[in-house]
Coordinates of C-alpha atoms and ligand atoms in Angstrom, one line a residue:
X664 CA -24.4 29.4 -29.0
X665 CA -28.0 29.5 -26.9
X666 CA -28.7 32.2 -24.2
X667 CA -29.0 30.2 -21.7
X668 CA -32.8 29.8 -20.4
X669 CA -32.5 31.4 -16.9
X670 CA -31.0 34.7 -19.1
X671 CA -34.3 34.8 -21.3
X672 CA -36.6 37.8 -21.1
X673 CA -39.5 35.0 -20.6
X674 CA -37.8 33.6 -17.2
X675 CA -37.4 37.0 -15.9
X676 CA -40.8 37.7 -16.1
X677 CA -41.8 34.8 -14.8
X678 CA -39.5 35.5 -11.9
X679 CA -41.2 38.6 -11.1
X680 CA -44.3 37.1 -11.9
X681 CA -43.8 34.9 -9.2
X682 CA -42.6 37.2 -6.6
X683 CA -46.2 39.0 -7.3
X684 CA -48.2 36.1 -7.2
X685 CA -46.3 33.3 -5.0
X686 CA -48.9 33.9 -2.0
X687 CA -52.5 34.0 -4.5
X688 CA -54.4 31.6 -2.5
X689 CA -56.2 28.9 -5.6
X690 CA -59.4 29.2 -3.4
X691 CA -59.6 32.9 -3.9
X692 CA -59.1 32.4 -7.7
X693 CA -61.5 29.8 -8.4
X694 CA -63.7 32.1 -6.1
X695 CA -62.9 35.3 -8.3
X696 CA -63.5 32.9 -12.0
X697 CA -66.5 30.8 -11.9
X698 CA -65.1 29.1 -14.9
X699 CA -61.6 28.3 -13.5
X700 CA -62.0 24.7 -14.0
X701 CA -63.2 25.1 -17.6
X702 CA -60.5 27.6 -18.9
X703 CA -57.9 25.0 -17.4
X704 CA -59.0 21.3 -18.7
X705 CA -57.9 20.4 -22.1
X706 CA -59.4 16.8 -23.6
X707 CA -57.7 14.3 -26.2
X708 CA -60.4 12.2 -26.7
X709 CA -61.5 9.9 -23.6
X710 CA -58.5 11.5 -21.7
X711 CA -59.0 14.8 -19.5
X712 CA -56.3 17.0 -17.6
X713 CA -58.0 19.4 -15.3
X714 CA -54.5 21.7 -14.3
X715 CA -56.9 24.3 -12.5
X716 CA -55.8 23.3 -9.4
X717 CA -52.6 24.8 -9.8
X718 CA -51.1 28.1 -8.2
X719 CA -51.3 29.9 -12.1
X720 CA -53.3 32.4 -13.8
X721 CA -53.6 33.3 -17.1
X722 CA -50.6 36.1 -16.4
X723 CA -48.1 32.8 -15.6
X724 CA -49.7 30.8 -18.5
X725 CA -48.9 33.6 -20.8
X726 CA -45.2 33.6 -19.5
X727 CA -44.3 29.5 -19.5
X728 CA -45.7 29.6 -23.3
X729 CA -43.4 32.5 -23.7
X730 CA -40.7 30.1 -22.4
X731 CA -41.4 27.4 -25.3
X732 CA -40.6 30.6 -28.1
X733 CA -37.4 31.1 -26.5
X734 CA -36.5 27.4 -26.7
X735 CA -37.7 27.2 -30.4
X736 CA -40.1 24.0 -29.3
X737 CA -42.1 23.9 -31.6
X738 CA -39.3 23.6 -33.8
X739 CA -37.6 20.9 -31.4
X740 CA -40.7 18.9 -31.8
X741 CA -40.5 18.7 -35.6
X742 CA -37.0 17.4 -35.4
X743 CA -37.6 14.7 -32.3
X744 CA -39.9 13.6 -34.9
X745 CA -38.4 13.5 -38.3
X746 CA -35.1 11.8 -36.6
X747 CA -32.9 14.5 -36.4
X748 CA -29.9 13.7 -34.2
X749 CA -31.6 15.2 -31.3
X750 CA -29.4 12.5 -28.9
X751 CA -26.6 15.2 -29.6
X752 CA -23.8 13.1 -27.0
X753 CA -24.7 9.6 -28.8
X754 CA -25.1 11.3 -32.0
X755 CA -28.3 9.5 -32.0
X756 CA -32.6 10.4 -33.7
X757 CA -34.6 9.6 -30.9
X758 CA -37.2 8.1 -32.7
X759 CA -40.2 6.2 -29.9
X760 CA -42.8 7.9 -31.9
X761 CA -42.0 6.2 -35.3
X762 CA -42.3 2.8 -33.4
X763 CA -46.4 3.9 -33.1
X764 CA -46.5 6.0 -36.3
X765 CA -49.9 4.6 -37.7
X766 CA -49.4 6.4 -40.5
X767 CA -46.5 4.8 -41.7
X768 CA -45.4 8.0 -43.1
X769 CA -41.7 7.9 -44.3
X770 CA -39.1 8.8 -41.8
X771 CA -35.6 9.2 -42.5
X772 CA -32.4 8.7 -40.6
X773 CA -29.0 9.2 -42.6
X774 CA -31.1 9.3 -45.9
X775 CA -32.7 6.0 -44.7
X776 CA -36.5 5.4 -44.2
X777 CA -36.8 3.4 -40.7
X778 CA -40.7 2.3 -41.3
X779 CA -40.2 -0.8 -43.4
X780 CA -37.4 -2.1 -40.8
X781 CA -40.2 -1.2 -38.4
X782 CA -43.1 -2.8 -39.7
X783 CA -41.0 -5.6 -40.3
X784 CA -40.2 -6.3 -36.4
X785 CA -44.2 -5.8 -36.0
X786 CA -45.4 -8.4 -38.2
X787 CA -42.5 -10.3 -36.4
X788 CA -43.8 -9.6 -33.0
X789 CA -46.8 -10.6 -34.4
X790 CA -46.6 -13.9 -36.0
X791 CA -44.8 -15.2 -33.0
X792 CA -46.9 -13.8 -30.4
X793 CA -49.6 -16.0 -32.3
X794 CA -48.0 -18.7 -32.8
X795 CA -47.1 -19.0 -28.6
X796 CA -50.6 -18.0 -27.9
X797 CA -52.1 -20.6 -30.4
X798 CA -49.6 -23.2 -28.9
X799 CA -48.5 -23.4 -32.8
X800 CA -44.6 -22.6 -31.3
X801 CA -44.4 -25.0 -28.7
X802 CA -42.0 -26.0 -26.4
X803 CA -39.3 -28.2 -26.7
X804 CA -41.5 -31.6 -25.3
X805 CA -44.4 -30.1 -27.5
X806 CA -45.9 -28.5 -24.5
X807 CA -47.4 -25.0 -25.0
X808 CA -45.5 -22.4 -23.4
X809 CA -47.9 -20.5 -20.9
X810 CA -45.1 -19.2 -18.9
X811 CA -43.1 -16.2 -20.1
X812 CA -40.1 -14.5 -18.0
X813 CA -38.9 -11.2 -19.2
X814 CA -34.8 -11.2 -18.6
X815 CA -33.9 -7.2 -18.2
X816 CA -33.3 -4.6 -16.3
X817 CA -33.9 -0.8 -16.4
X818 CA -35.4 0.4 -19.7
X819 CA -35.6 -3.7 -21.2
X820 CA -37.8 -4.5 -18.2
X821 CA -39.6 -1.3 -16.5
X822 CA -41.9 -0.8 -19.2
X823 CA -43.2 -4.2 -19.8
X824 CA -43.5 -4.8 -16.4
X825 CA -45.7 -1.7 -15.8
X826 CA -48.0 -2.5 -18.9
X827 CA -48.2 -6.0 -18.5
X828 CA -49.3 -5.1 -14.6
X829 CA -51.7 -2.2 -16.1
X830 CA -53.4 -4.4 -18.6
X831 CA -54.1 -7.1 -16.4
X832 CA -57.7 -7.7 -17.4
X833 CA -56.4 -8.0 -21.6
X834 CA -53.6 -10.7 -20.5
X835 CA -54.7 -14.3 -21.6
X836 CA -55.8 -15.9 -18.2
X837 CA -53.7 -19.1 -19.1
X838 CA -50.6 -17.3 -19.5
X839 CA -48.4 -16.1 -16.7
X840 CA -45.5 -12.7 -17.2
X841 CA -42.9 -13.0 -14.8
X842 CA -40.1 -10.7 -14.4
X843 CA -36.2 -11.0 -13.7
X844 CA -34.1 -7.5 -13.4
X845 CA -32.0 -7.4 -10.2
X846 CA -28.9 -9.1 -10.1
X847 CA -29.6 -10.5 -6.4
X848 CA -30.1 -14.5 -6.9
X849 CA -33.4 -13.8 -5.1
X850 CA -35.0 -12.3 -7.5
X851 CA -34.1 -15.6 -10.1
X852 CA -34.6 -17.8 -7.4
X853 CA -38.8 -16.3 -7.0
X854 CA -39.8 -17.2 -10.4
X855 CA -37.8 -19.9 -11.1
X856 CA -38.9 -21.8 -8.1
X857 CA -42.7 -21.4 -8.9
X858 CA -42.0 -22.7 -12.9
X859 CA -42.1 -25.4 -15.0
X860 CA -39.4 -25.2 -17.5
X861 CA -41.1 -27.4 -20.4
X862 CA -43.7 -24.1 -20.5
X863 CA -41.2 -21.9 -19.8
X864 CA -40.7 -19.0 -22.5
X865 CA -37.7 -16.8 -21.7
X866 CA -37.1 -13.2 -23.3
X867 CA -33.5 -12.0 -22.8
X868 CA -33.7 -8.5 -23.7
X869 CA -31.2 -6.1 -23.5
X870 CA -30.1 -3.3 -25.9
X871 CA -26.4 -3.6 -25.9
X872 CA -26.6 -6.9 -24.8
X873 CA -23.5 -6.5 -22.2
X874 CA -25.6 -5.8 -19.0
X875 CA -24.1 -7.4 -16.7
X876 CA -27.3 -8.4 -14.7
X877 CA -28.8 -8.9 -17.3
X878 CA -26.6 -11.4 -18.9
X879 CA -26.1 -12.8 -15.3
X880 CA -29.9 -13.5 -15.3
X881 CA -29.7 -14.9 -18.6
X882 CA -27.1 -18.0 -18.2
X883 CA -28.7 -19.0 -14.5
X884 CA -32.3 -19.5 -16.6
X885 CA -30.2 -21.1 -19.6
X886 CA -28.4 -23.2 -17.0
X887 CA -31.9 -24.5 -15.3
X888 CA -33.7 -25.3 -18.5
X889 CA -30.5 -27.0 -19.6
X890 CA -30.8 -29.5 -16.4
X891 CA -34.1 -30.2 -16.9
X892 CA -34.4 -30.5 -20.8
X893 CA -31.2 -30.5 -21.8
X894 CA -28.9 -28.2 -24.6
X895 CA -31.1 -28.7 -27.6
X896 CA -33.9 -27.5 -26.1
X897 CA -32.7 -23.7 -25.7
X898 CA -33.8 -22.9 -29.2
X899 CA -37.5 -23.4 -27.9
X900 CA -37.4 -21.7 -24.5
X901 CA -35.3 -18.8 -25.5
X902 CA -35.4 -15.7 -27.6
X903 CA -33.6 -12.4 -27.4
X904 CA -34.5 -8.6 -28.0
X905 CA -31.4 -6.7 -29.1
X906 CA -29.7 -3.8 -31.2
X907 CA -26.3 -6.9 -30.7
X908 CA -26.8 -9.6 -33.2
X909 CA -23.2 -10.7 -32.8
X910 CA -23.6 -10.9 -28.6
X911 CA -27.0 -12.3 -28.8
X912 CA -25.0 -15.3 -30.7
X913 CA -22.2 -15.6 -28.8
X914 CA -24.9 -16.0 -25.8
X915 CA -26.2 -18.8 -27.0
X916 CA -28.9 -17.7 -29.1
X917 CA -29.8 -18.4 -32.3
X918 CA -30.0 -15.0 -34.2
X919 CA -33.3 -16.7 -36.0
X920 CA -34.6 -15.7 -32.4
X921 CA -33.7 -12.7 -32.1
X922 CA -35.9 -9.0 -32.1
X923 CA -33.8 -6.3 -33.7
X924 CA -34.3 -2.5 -32.3
X925 CA -32.5 0.0 -33.0
X926 CA -30.2 2.8 -31.9
X927 CA -32.7 5.5 -32.2
X928 CA -35.0 3.9 -29.7
X929 CA -33.5 4.8 -25.9
X930 CA -34.1 1.9 -23.0
X931 CA -36.6 3.7 -21.5
X932 CA -38.6 4.8 -25.1
X933 CA -38.9 1.0 -25.9
X934 CA -41.6 -0.5 -24.9
X935 CA -43.3 0.1 -27.9
X936 CA -40.9 -1.6 -30.4
X937 CA -39.7 -5.6 -29.6
X938 CA -39.0 -4.9 -25.7
X939 CA -42.6 -4.9 -25.6
X940 CA -42.8 -8.6 -26.3
X941 CA -44.1 -9.5 -23.1
X942 CA -46.3 -7.2 -23.7
X943 CA -47.9 -8.6 -27.0
X944 CA -47.3 -12.4 -25.8
X945 CA -49.7 -11.7 -23.0
X946 CA -52.3 -9.1 -24.4
X947 CA -52.2 -10.2 -27.8
X948 CA -50.8 -8.3 -30.8
X949 CA -54.3 -6.4 -31.2
X950 CA -54.5 -5.0 -28.1
X951 CA -50.7 -4.5 -28.5
X952 CA -50.9 -2.4 -31.7
X953 CA -53.8 -0.4 -29.6
X954 CA -51.9 0.3 -27.5
X955 CA -49.6 2.0 -30.3
X956 CA -52.9 3.5 -31.4
X957 CA -53.1 5.1 -28.3
X958 CA -49.6 6.8 -27.8
X959 CA -50.0 7.7 -31.5
X960 CA -52.8 10.1 -30.8
X961 CA -50.9 11.6 -28.4
X962 CA -48.0 11.9 -30.3
X963 CA -50.5 13.5 -33.0
X964 CA -51.7 15.9 -30.0
X965 CA -48.5 16.8 -29.1
X966 CA -47.0 17.6 -32.8
X967 CA -50.2 19.8 -33.5
X968 CA -51.6 21.7 -31.0
X969 CA -51.0 24.5 -30.4
X970 CA -49.3 24.9 -27.1
X971 CA -52.1 26.3 -24.7
X972 CA -54.3 23.2 -25.3
X973 CA -51.2 20.8 -25.6
X974 CA -52.1 18.8 -22.7
X975 CA -48.0 17.9 -22.3
X976 CA -46.9 21.3 -23.2
X977 CA -49.1 22.3 -20.5
X978 CA -48.2 19.8 -17.8
X979 CA -44.0 20.3 -18.8
X980 CA -44.5 23.9 -18.1
X981 CA -46.5 23.4 -14.9
X982 CA -43.4 21.3 -13.9
X983 CA -41.0 24.4 -14.9
X984 CA -42.8 26.6 -12.8
X985 CA -42.7 24.4 -9.7
X986 CA -39.2 23.1 -9.8
X987 CA -37.5 26.5 -11.5
X988 CA -39.9 29.4 -9.1
X989 CA -41.2 27.9 -6.3
X990 CA -38.0 25.6 -5.7
X991 CA -40.3 22.6 -5.1
X992 CA -38.2 20.0 -6.5
X993 CA -40.3 16.7 -6.0
X994 CA -43.7 15.4 -7.8
X995 CA -45.9 12.7 -6.8
X996 CA -48.1 10.3 -9.2
X997 CA -50.5 8.2 -7.9
X998 CA -52.9 6.4 -10.0
X999 CA -56.0 5.5 -8.3
X1000 CA -56.0 2.4 -10.2
X1001 CA -54.7 -0.8 -8.7
X1002 CA -53.6 -2.2 -12.0
X1003 CA -51.8 1.2 -12.3
X1004 CA -49.6 0.9 -9.4
X1005 CA -46.2 0.4 -10.7
X1006 CA -46.7 3.5 -13.2
X1007 CA -45.1 5.7 -10.9
X1008 CA -42.0 3.2 -10.7
X1009 CA -42.1 3.7 -14.7
X1010 CA -42.3 7.2 -14.6
X1011 CA -39.4 7.2 -12.2
X1012 CA -36.6 6.2 -14.5
X1013 CA -38.7 8.1 -17.5
X1014 CA -38.3 11.0 -15.9
X1015 CA -35.1 11.3 -13.5
X1016 CA -32.9 9.0 -16.3
X1017 CA -34.0 11.7 -18.9
X1018 CA -33.5 15.5 -16.9
X1019 CA -31.3 14.5 -13.8
X1020 CA -28.6 16.6 -16.3
X1021 CA -26.3 19.0 -14.6
X1022 CA -24.5 20.0 -18.2
X1023 CA -26.2 21.9 -20.6
X1024 CA -26.2 21.1 -24.5
X1025 CA -23.3 23.7 -24.7
X1026 CA -21.2 21.3 -22.1
X1027 CA -21.5 24.0 -19.7
X1028 CA -22.8 23.2 -15.9
X1029 CA -26.0 24.7 -15.6
X1030 CA -27.3 27.2 -12.8
X1031 CA -31.0 26.3 -13.0
X1032 CA -32.5 23.1 -11.1
X1033 CA -33.2 20.3 -13.4
X1034 CA -35.1 17.1 -13.0
X1035 CA -37.2 16.4 -10.0
X1036 CA -37.9 13.5 -7.6
X1037 CA -40.7 11.7 -9.3
X1038 CA -42.2 9.3 -6.4
X1039 CA -46.1 7.7 -6.1
X1040 CA -48.2 4.9 -5.5
X1041 CA -51.4 4.0 -6.4
X1042 CA -54.4 5.8 -4.0
X1043 CA -56.0 5.0 -1.9
X1044 CA -53.4 3.0 0.0
X1045 CA -50.6 6.0 -0.4
X1046 CA -53.1 7.8 1.2
X1047 CA -52.3 6.0 4.8
X1048 CA -48.8 6.4 4.2
X1049 CA -47.1 9.7 2.9
X1050 CA -50.1 12.2 2.2
X1051 CA -49.8 12.9 5.9
X1052 CA -46.4 14.6 4.5
X1053 CA -48.1 16.2 1.2
X1054 CA -50.8 17.8 2.9
X1055 CA -49.6 18.8 6.5
X1056 CA -45.8 19.1 5.9
X1057 CA -43.5 22.1 5.3
X1058 CA -42.9 21.3 1.8
X1059 CA -45.3 21.5 -0.8
X1060 CA -45.3 18.4 -3.5
X1061 CA -47.0 19.1 -6.9
X1062 CA -48.9 15.9 -7.5
X1063 CA -51.1 14.0 -10.8
X1064 CA -54.0 11.9 -9.7
X1065 CA -54.6 9.5 -12.0
X1066 CA -57.9 8.7 -12.1
X1067 CA -60.2 5.9 -14.5
X1068 CA -64.0 6.3 -14.1
X1069 CA -65.2 3.5 -15.2
X1070 CA -63.2 0.3 -13.4
X1071 CA -62.8 -3.6 -15.1
X1072 CA -63.8 -4.3 -11.7
X1073 CA -66.8 -3.0 -10.6
X1074 CA -67.5 -5.1 -8.0
X1075 CA -70.3 -3.4 -4.9
X1076 CA -69.4 0.0 -4.5
X1077 CA -65.3 0.2 -4.7
X1078 CA -64.8 2.2 -7.3
X1079 CA -67.7 4.7 -6.6
X1080 CA -65.2 4.9 -3.3
X1081 CA -61.7 5.4 -4.7
X1082 CA -63.5 8.1 -7.4
X1083 CA -64.4 9.7 -4.2
X1084 CA -61.1 9.6 -2.4
X1085 CA -59.2 10.5 -5.6
X1086 CA -61.3 13.8 -6.2
X1087 CA -61.2 14.6 -2.5
X1088 CA -57.6 14.5 -2.2
X1089 CA -57.2 17.4 -4.8
X1090 CA -60.1 19.3 -3.0
X1091 CA -58.6 18.9 0.5
X1092 CA -54.7 19.7 -0.9
X1093 CA -56.5 23.3 -2.2
X1094 CA -59.0 24.4 -0.3
X1095 CA -57.2 23.4 2.9
X1096 CA -58.7 23.9 6.6
X1097 CA -58.7 27.4 8.2
X1098 CA -58.2 27.2 12.2
X1099 CA -61.2 28.9 12.3
X1100 CA -63.0 25.7 10.9
X1101 CA -60.9 23.9 13.1
X1102 CA -62.3 25.1 16.0
X1103 CA -65.6 24.5 14.5
X1104 CA -65.4 20.9 14.3
X1105 CA -64.2 20.8 17.2
X1106 CA -66.9 22.5 19.3
X1107 CA -69.4 20.5 17.3
X1108 CA -67.7 17.1 18.0
X1109 CA -68.3 18.9 21.7
X1110 CA -64.3 19.1 22.7
X1111 CA -64.0 21.5 25.8
X1112 CA -62.2 24.8 25.2
X1113 CA -59.1 23.3 26.4
X1114 CA -59.0 20.6 24.3
X1115 CA -59.7 23.3 21.1
X1116 CA -56.9 25.0 22.1
X1117 CA -54.7 22.0 22.5
X1118 CA -56.0 20.9 18.9
X1119 CA -56.6 23.7 16.8
X1120 CA -53.1 24.1 15.4
X1121 CA -53.0 20.8 14.4
X1122 CA -56.2 20.1 12.8
X1123 CA -55.8 23.1 10.5
X1124 CA -54.6 22.3 7.0
X1125 CA -52.7 25.6 5.1
X1126 CA -54.0 24.4 1.6
X1127 CA -53.3 26.1 -1.4
X1128 CA -51.7 23.0 -2.8
X1129 CA -51.4 21.9 -5.7
X1130 CA -52.9 18.7 -8.5
X1131 CA -53.6 17.8 -11.4
X1132 CA -56.3 15.6 -11.8
X1133 CA -56.0 13.4 -15.2
X1134 CA -59.1 11.4 -15.5
X1135 CA -59.6 8.9 -18.3
X1136 CA -62.7 7.2 -19.6
X1137 CA -61.1 3.6 -18.6
X1138 CA -57.8 1.9 -18.3
X1139 CA -57.5 -0.2 -21.9
X1140 CA -54.5 -0.5 -24.0
X1141 CA -54.9 2.6 -25.9
X1142 CA -55.6 4.9 -22.7
X1143 CA -52.4 3.6 -21.6
X1144 CA -50.8 3.9 -24.9
X1145 CA -51.9 7.7 -24.4
X1146 CA -50.8 8.3 -21.1
X1147 CA -47.4 7.1 -21.3
X1148 CA -46.6 9.0 -24.4
X1149 CA -48.3 11.8 -22.5
X1150 CA -45.4 12.2 -19.9
X1151 CA -42.6 11.3 -22.9
X1152 CA -43.5 14.3 -24.5
X1153 CA -44.0 16.1 -20.9
X1154 CA -40.4 15.1 -20.2
X1155 CA -39.0 15.9 -23.7
X1156 CA -40.5 19.7 -23.3
X1157 CA -38.4 20.1 -19.5
X1158 CA -35.3 18.9 -21.8
X1159 CA -35.9 21.1 -24.1
X1160 CA -36.5 24.2 -21.8
X1161 CA -33.2 23.1 -19.0
X1162 CA -31.2 22.7 -22.8
X1163 CA -30.4 19.7 -22.1
X1164 CA -29.9 15.8 -23.8
X1165 CA -33.1 14.1 -22.8
X1166 CA -31.7 11.0 -23.9
X1167 CA -28.5 10.1 -23.2
X1168 CA -27.6 8.4 -19.4
X1169 CA -24.0 8.8 -18.6
X1170 CA -24.9 8.8 -14.8
X1171 CA -25.5 5.2 -14.5
X1172 CA -22.2 3.9 -15.7
X1173 CA -19.9 5.3 -13.0
X1174 CA -21.0 2.8 -10.5
X1175 CA -20.9 0.1 -13.1
X1176 CA -17.6 0.6 -14.0
X1177 CA -16.6 1.0 -10.6
X1178 CA -18.9 -2.2 -9.5
X1179 CA -16.5 -4.8 -12.3
X1180 CA -13.2 -2.6 -10.2
X1181 CA -14.6 -4.2 -6.8
X1182 CA -15.9 -7.7 -8.0
X1183 CA -12.4 -8.9 -8.2
X1184 CA -11.7 -8.0 -4.9
X1185 CA -14.7 -9.4 -3.4
X1186 CA -13.4 -12.7 -4.9
X1187 CA -9.8 -12.4 -3.4
X1188 CA -7.0 -9.7 -4.7
X1189 CA -6.7 -7.2 -2.0
X1190 CA -8.9 -3.6 -2.7
X1191 CA -6.3 -1.1 -4.4
X1192 CA -7.2 2.7 -4.7
X1193 CA -10.2 3.3 -3.2
X1194 CA -10.8 5.7 -0.3
X1195 CA -10.7 4.0 3.5
X1196 CA -14.2 3.5 3.6
X1197 CA -15.1 1.7 0.3
X1198 CA -11.4 -0.4 1.5
X1199 CA -12.9 -1.2 5.1
X1200 CA -16.3 -2.1 3.8
X1201 CA -14.6 -4.6 1.2
X1202 CA -12.6 -5.9 4.1
X1203 CA -15.7 -6.0 5.8
X1204 CA -18.2 -7.7 3.6
X1205 CA -15.2 -10.3 2.7
X1206 CA -14.5 -11.0 6.3
X1207 CA -18.8 -11.8 7.3
X1208 CA -18.5 -14.4 4.1
X1209 CA -15.7 -16.3 5.3
Ligands
LIG410 C1 -32.3 3.3 -20.4 C2 -31.4 2.9 -19.8 C3 -30.9 1.8 -19.0 C4 -31.2 0.5 -20.1 C5 -30.8 0.0 -19.0 C6 -30.7 -2.2 -19.8 O1 -33.0 3.8 -21.0 O2 -30.5 3.1 -21.0 O3 -32.3 1.5 -17.7 O4 -32.3 0.1 -20.4 O5 -29.4 -0.4 -18.5 O6 -29.9 -1.8 -20.7 P1 -29.5 -3.1 -22.0 O7 -31.1 -3.1 -22.2 O8 -28.4 -2.4 -22.6 O9 -29.1 -4.3 -21.0

């Protein structure tokens, strides 16, 4: 049994280093070391990470790197890439990296090389997506299928939704893509009301093919299609992506129209598989493969690069530093790119579903903090909403700013204004504004002594608030692949340090089960075995619906 990480020498060193270092001002660290930015910038091709605006010095990094030795990170990375069953609670390998193993080196699970199956499905994605895009695979009435509807939820929705939005510039202009995830009937209605059944292709994405939201939404969509075009049209308008052929057939989709994926691909790590079929349909297979190439480049970097220059490892360690030593529970991701506005939502699942755990791999309750609350949104929008708290609130929120240097829409000077804002935020958070500076500004603005005394405290910014700046040359399928894989590996490293299974999600199951108990009660039967609040609420909702 491994010793708990918070009992390790590296952890204790970090704890005492924190006590000594916690009041250190980043401003002073920059003044002391003119090479600080250079020293704390990493690069992989067109992706740069400047992590100099963090509350760290070389000792912090040294001690954090010691943590990676305590947990045998190197060996754990190898275990993941080589197909070991590191998803301990479900006894499964974790091989999203094999989905983008562009070198096609063999990867074995239970003695079987998984690459031939992965390549076979990639070829099927290619031929199907091309057939639809070039109008060879047509709808039942002979029309080109130009509206794609992805029906799925969680890991079967968030990746494709984020990627199709992010790669809007690469999407076929005569096609549209829609996503139905929520069980709320409005989600179906909003999409179906816009579409022509003759031109619509539904992709039902569900690893298990038992998820009530997806199956209910798929049934509604199927009925909508059958009402318009008849039962025989289903074969031309419905395909499935699943690991469960039996349930796909039961649902009424011919398994010839099913794209397979495997237990070794977790839902939230699955957009690289056939779960990304909608992405391939919208951006074309060549671009889909570029996305895989970008992720593969990050995989190789992560697997082979010394940890002190390893982008995902450094990001993970910084997160551990703030979470476990500063006691910070949140982390914001702010892309300065409109098309990346759903990346924070995607990362919310990736990170919080993976590392929101409180029992370790030794089946023990954990006594240190794991996971972080991830939130965010597109800059500059969020500067005008929650950034007040980030600049002057009582809690510190570390941020990742994601900044593409070149835009696909260099209209007027929009992009320069956007970039200026992105870079200014990190600077403002770090330097802050002293009361003396605030007074000088107020004086310059012609304020009276009384006004200055009234306002100076409110105009002061403490600063010393940390951020990473991740610059990419441009948002492309390749750089998107790099970015997403970077975060996947960050989450992995943190899971290893916290000694948790980052690849199960048992926490989402309890509520699902209880919903199944309540459903018949809403339909008529009397509520049984609930607390009095839940019983009252069931009765209240029933009476309001009468
Ligand atoms: C992701 C989770 C979860 C899952 C959904 C949908 O890692 O497992 O978000 O993707 O619950 O599950 P199905 O794909 O089985 O419908």
